[in-house]
XYZ file of N, CA and C in Angstrom:
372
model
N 40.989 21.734 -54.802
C 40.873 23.138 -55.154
C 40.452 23.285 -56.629
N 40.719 22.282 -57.476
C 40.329 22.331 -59.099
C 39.014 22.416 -58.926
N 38.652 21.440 -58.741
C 37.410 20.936 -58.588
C 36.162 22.286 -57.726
N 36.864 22.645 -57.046
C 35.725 23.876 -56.112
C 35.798 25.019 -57.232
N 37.181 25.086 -57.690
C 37.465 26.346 -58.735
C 36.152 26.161 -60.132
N 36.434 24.758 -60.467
C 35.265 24.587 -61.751
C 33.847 24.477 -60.914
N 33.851 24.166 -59.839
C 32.311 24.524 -59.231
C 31.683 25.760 -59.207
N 32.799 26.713 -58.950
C 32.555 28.351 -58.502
C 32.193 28.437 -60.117
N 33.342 28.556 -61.158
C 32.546 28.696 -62.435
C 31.224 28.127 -62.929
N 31.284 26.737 -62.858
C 29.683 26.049 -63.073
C 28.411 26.979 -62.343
N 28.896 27.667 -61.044
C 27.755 28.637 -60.315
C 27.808 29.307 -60.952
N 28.526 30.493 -61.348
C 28.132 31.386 -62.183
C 28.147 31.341 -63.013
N 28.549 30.582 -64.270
C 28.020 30.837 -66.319
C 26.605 29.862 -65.659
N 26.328 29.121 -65.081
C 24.624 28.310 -64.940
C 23.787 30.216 -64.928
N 24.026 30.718 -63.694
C 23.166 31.591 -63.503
C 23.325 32.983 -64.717
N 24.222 32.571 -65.536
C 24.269 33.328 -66.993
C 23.556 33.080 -68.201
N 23.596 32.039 -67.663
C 23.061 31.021 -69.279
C 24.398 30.341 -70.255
N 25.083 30.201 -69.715
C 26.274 30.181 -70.250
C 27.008 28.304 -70.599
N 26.495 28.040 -69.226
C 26.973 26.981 -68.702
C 26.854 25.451 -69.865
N 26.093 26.029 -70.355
C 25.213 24.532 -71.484
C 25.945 24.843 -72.803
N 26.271 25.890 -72.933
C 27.006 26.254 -74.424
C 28.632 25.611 -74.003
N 29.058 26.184 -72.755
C 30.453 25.336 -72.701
C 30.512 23.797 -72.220
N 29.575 23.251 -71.736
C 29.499 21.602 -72.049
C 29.743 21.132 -73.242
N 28.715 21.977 -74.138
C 28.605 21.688 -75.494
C 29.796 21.281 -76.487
N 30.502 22.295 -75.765
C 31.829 22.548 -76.427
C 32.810 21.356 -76.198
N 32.645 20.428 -75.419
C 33.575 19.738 -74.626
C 32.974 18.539 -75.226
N 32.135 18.471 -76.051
C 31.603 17.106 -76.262
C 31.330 17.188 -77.599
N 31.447 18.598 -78.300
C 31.059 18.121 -80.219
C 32.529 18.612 -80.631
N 32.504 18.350 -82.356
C 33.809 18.910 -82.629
C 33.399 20.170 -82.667
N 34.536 20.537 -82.990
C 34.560 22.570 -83.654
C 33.518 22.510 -85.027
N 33.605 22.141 -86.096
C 32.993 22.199 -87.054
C 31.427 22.463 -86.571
N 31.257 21.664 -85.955
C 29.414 21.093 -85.625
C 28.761 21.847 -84.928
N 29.725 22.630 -84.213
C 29.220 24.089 -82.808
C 28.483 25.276 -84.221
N 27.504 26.231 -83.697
C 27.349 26.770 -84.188
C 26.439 28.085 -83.398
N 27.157 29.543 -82.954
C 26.640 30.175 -82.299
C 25.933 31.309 -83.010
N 25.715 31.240 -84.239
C 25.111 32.304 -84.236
C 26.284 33.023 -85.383
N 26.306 34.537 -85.793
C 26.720 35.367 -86.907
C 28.347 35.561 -86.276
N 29.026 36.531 -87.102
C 29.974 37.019 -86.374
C 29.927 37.628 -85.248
N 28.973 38.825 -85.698
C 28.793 39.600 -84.604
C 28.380 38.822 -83.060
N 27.305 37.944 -83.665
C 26.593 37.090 -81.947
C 27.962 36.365 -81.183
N 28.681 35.862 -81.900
C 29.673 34.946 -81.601
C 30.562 36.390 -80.586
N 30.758 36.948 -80.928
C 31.769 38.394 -80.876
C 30.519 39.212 -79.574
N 29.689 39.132 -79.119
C 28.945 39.371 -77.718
C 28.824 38.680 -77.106
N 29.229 37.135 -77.898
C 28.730 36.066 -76.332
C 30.165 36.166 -75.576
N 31.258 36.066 -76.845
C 33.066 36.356 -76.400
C 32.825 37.378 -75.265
N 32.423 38.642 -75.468
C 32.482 39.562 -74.449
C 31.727 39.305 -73.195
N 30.337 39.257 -73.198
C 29.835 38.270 -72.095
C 30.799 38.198 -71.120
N 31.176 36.612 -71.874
C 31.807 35.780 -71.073
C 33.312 35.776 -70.382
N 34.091 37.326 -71.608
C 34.882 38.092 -70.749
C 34.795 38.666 -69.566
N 32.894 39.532 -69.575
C 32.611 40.052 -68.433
C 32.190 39.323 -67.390
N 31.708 38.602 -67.486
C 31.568 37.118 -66.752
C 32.662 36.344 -66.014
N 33.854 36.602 -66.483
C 35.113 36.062 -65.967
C 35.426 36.553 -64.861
N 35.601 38.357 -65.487
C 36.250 39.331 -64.534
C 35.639 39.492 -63.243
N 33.895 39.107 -63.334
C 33.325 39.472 -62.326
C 33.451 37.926 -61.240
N 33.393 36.971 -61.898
C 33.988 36.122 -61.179
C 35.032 35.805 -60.142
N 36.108 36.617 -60.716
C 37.528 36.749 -60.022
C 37.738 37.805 -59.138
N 36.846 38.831 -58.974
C 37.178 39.667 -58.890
C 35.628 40.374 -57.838
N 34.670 39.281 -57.747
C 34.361 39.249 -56.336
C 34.207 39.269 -55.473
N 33.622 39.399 -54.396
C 33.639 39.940 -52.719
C 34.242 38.011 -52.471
N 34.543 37.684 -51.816
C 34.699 36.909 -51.035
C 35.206 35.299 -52.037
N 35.909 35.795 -53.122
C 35.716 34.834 -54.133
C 36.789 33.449 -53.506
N 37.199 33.969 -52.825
C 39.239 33.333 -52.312
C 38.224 32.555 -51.268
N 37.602 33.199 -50.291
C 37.005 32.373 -48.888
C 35.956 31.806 -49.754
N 35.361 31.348 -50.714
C 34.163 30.976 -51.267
C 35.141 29.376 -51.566
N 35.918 29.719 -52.349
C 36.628 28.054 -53.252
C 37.375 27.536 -52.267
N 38.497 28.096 -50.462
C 38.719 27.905 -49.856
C 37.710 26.615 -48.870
N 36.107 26.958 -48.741
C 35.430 26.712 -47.844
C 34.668 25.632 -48.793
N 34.867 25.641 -49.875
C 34.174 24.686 -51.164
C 35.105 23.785 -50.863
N 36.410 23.835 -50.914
C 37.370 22.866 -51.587
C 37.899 21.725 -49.861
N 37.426 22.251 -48.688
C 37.004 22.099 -47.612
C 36.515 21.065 -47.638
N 34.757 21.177 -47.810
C 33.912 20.527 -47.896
C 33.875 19.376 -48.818
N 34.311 19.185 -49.920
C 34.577 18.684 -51.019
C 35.598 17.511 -50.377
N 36.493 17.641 -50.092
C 37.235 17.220 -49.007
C 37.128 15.943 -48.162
N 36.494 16.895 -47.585
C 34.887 15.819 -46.413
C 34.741 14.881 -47.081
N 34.082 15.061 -48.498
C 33.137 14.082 -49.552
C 34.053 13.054 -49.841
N 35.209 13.590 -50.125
C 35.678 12.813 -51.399
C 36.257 11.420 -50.885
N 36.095 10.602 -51.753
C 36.777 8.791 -51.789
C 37.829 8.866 -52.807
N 38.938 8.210 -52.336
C 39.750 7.845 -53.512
C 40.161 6.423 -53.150
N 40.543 5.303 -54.566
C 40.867 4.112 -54.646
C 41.744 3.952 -53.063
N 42.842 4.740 -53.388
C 44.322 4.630 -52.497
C 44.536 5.661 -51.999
N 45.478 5.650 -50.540
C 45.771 6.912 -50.283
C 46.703 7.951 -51.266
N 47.356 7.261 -52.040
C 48.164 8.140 -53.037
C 47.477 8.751 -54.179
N 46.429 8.192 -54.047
C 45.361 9.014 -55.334
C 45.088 10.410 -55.507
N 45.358 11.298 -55.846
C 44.836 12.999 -56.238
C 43.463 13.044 -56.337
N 43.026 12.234 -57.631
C 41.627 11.899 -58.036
C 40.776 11.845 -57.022
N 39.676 12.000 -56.680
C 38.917 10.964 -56.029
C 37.822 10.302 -56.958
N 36.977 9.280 -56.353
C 36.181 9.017 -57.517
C 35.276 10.099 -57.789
N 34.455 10.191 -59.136
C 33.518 11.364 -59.248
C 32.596 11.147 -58.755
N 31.676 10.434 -58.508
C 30.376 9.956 -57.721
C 30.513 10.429 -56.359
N 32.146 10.282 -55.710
C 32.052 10.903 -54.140
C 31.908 12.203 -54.238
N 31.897 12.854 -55.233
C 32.069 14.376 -55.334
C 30.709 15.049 -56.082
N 30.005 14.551 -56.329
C 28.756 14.341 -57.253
C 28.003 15.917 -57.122
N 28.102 16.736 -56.063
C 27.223 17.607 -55.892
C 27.771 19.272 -56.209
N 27.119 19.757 -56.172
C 27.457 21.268 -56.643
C 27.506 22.316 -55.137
N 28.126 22.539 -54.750
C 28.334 23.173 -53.602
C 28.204 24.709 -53.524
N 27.177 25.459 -53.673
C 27.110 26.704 -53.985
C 27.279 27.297 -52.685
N 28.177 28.574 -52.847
C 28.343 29.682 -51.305
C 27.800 31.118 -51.974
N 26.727 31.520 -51.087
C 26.260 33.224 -51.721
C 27.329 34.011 -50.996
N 26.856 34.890 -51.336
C 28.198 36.497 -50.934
C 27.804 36.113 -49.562
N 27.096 36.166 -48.825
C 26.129 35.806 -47.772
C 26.737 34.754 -46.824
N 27.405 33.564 -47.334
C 28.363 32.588 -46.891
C 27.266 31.810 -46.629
N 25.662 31.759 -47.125
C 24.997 30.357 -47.541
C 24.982 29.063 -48.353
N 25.316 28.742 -47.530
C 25.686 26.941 -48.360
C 24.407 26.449 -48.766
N 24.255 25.955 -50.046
C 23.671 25.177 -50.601
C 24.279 24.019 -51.321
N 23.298 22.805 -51.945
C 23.938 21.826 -52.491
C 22.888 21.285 -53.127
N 23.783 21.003 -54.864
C 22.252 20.281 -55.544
C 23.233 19.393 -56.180
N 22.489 17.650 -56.766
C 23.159 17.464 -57.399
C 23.978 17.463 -58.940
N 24.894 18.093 -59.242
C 25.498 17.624 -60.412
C 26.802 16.751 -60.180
N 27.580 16.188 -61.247
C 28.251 15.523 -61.288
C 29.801 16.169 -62.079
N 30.189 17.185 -61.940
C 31.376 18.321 -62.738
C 32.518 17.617 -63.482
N 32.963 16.600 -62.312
C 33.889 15.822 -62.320
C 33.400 14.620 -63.730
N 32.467 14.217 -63.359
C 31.692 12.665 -64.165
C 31.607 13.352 -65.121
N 30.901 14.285 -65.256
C 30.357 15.023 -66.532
C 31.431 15.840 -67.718
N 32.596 15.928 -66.733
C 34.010 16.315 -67.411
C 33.702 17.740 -68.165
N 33.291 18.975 -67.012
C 32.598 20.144 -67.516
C 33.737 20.840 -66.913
N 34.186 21.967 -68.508
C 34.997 22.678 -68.370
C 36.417 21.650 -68.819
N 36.175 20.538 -69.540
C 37.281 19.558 -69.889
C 37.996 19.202 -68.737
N 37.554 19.116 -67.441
C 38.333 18.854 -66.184
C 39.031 17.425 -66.236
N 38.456 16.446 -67.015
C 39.616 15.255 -66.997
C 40.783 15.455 -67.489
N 41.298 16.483 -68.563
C 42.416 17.413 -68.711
C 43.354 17.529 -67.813
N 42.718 18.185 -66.660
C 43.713 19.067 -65.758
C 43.912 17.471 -64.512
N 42.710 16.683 -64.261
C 43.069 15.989 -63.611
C 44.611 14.794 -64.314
N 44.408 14.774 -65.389
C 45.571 13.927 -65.732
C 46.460 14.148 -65.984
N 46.863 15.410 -65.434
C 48.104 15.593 -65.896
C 49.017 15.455 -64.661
């Protein structure tokens, strides 16, 4: 369910433009980031507030990460049966659902790529 949850986000900040600024973030320090004035910094914040809300708050957002986290499922390999993890390579692809309940799939790697700091939440 993590994993479909950071997919559903990766679908929508990608189709924002969003998506490459928070990689970014996950891989330089704070010092080295640099977005722009106060003000720019202070519209992308809102953005991506509005960006949230509309996320959550969605037609079908619950049956979307339900039917992701499903499929994902299907995919996934882990070492052992006691594993949570699975490996990231079994999970490699991006599983997009439209309002529509069209499945698509391209590859990225969410998990490998550790987008949205997801090795975080997996280790704990």
């Amino acid at each position: 369910m993590i994993l479909s949850f950071a997919q559903q986000l990766y679908s929508h900040f990608d189709d924002a433009g969003i998506v490459g600024l928070v990689k970014e973030l996950t891989q330089k320090s704070v010092g080295s980031i640099n977005y722009g004035s106060r003000h720019e910094c202070d519209q992308l914040l809102d953005k991506i507030d509005n960006d949230l809300d509309t996320v959550e708050h969605s037609a079908g957002f619950i049956d979307a990460l339900q039917k992701r986290a499903k499929m994902l499922r299907e995919r996934a390999e882990f070492s052992n049966s006691t594993d949570a993890v699975p490996f990231a390579g079994s999970v490699s692809i991006l599983i997009k659902i439209d309002p529509n309940g069209v499945v698509s799939q391209r590859d990225i790697n969410i998990a490998g790529e550790n987008y949205w700091g997801i090795s975080k939440v997996y280790s704990r």
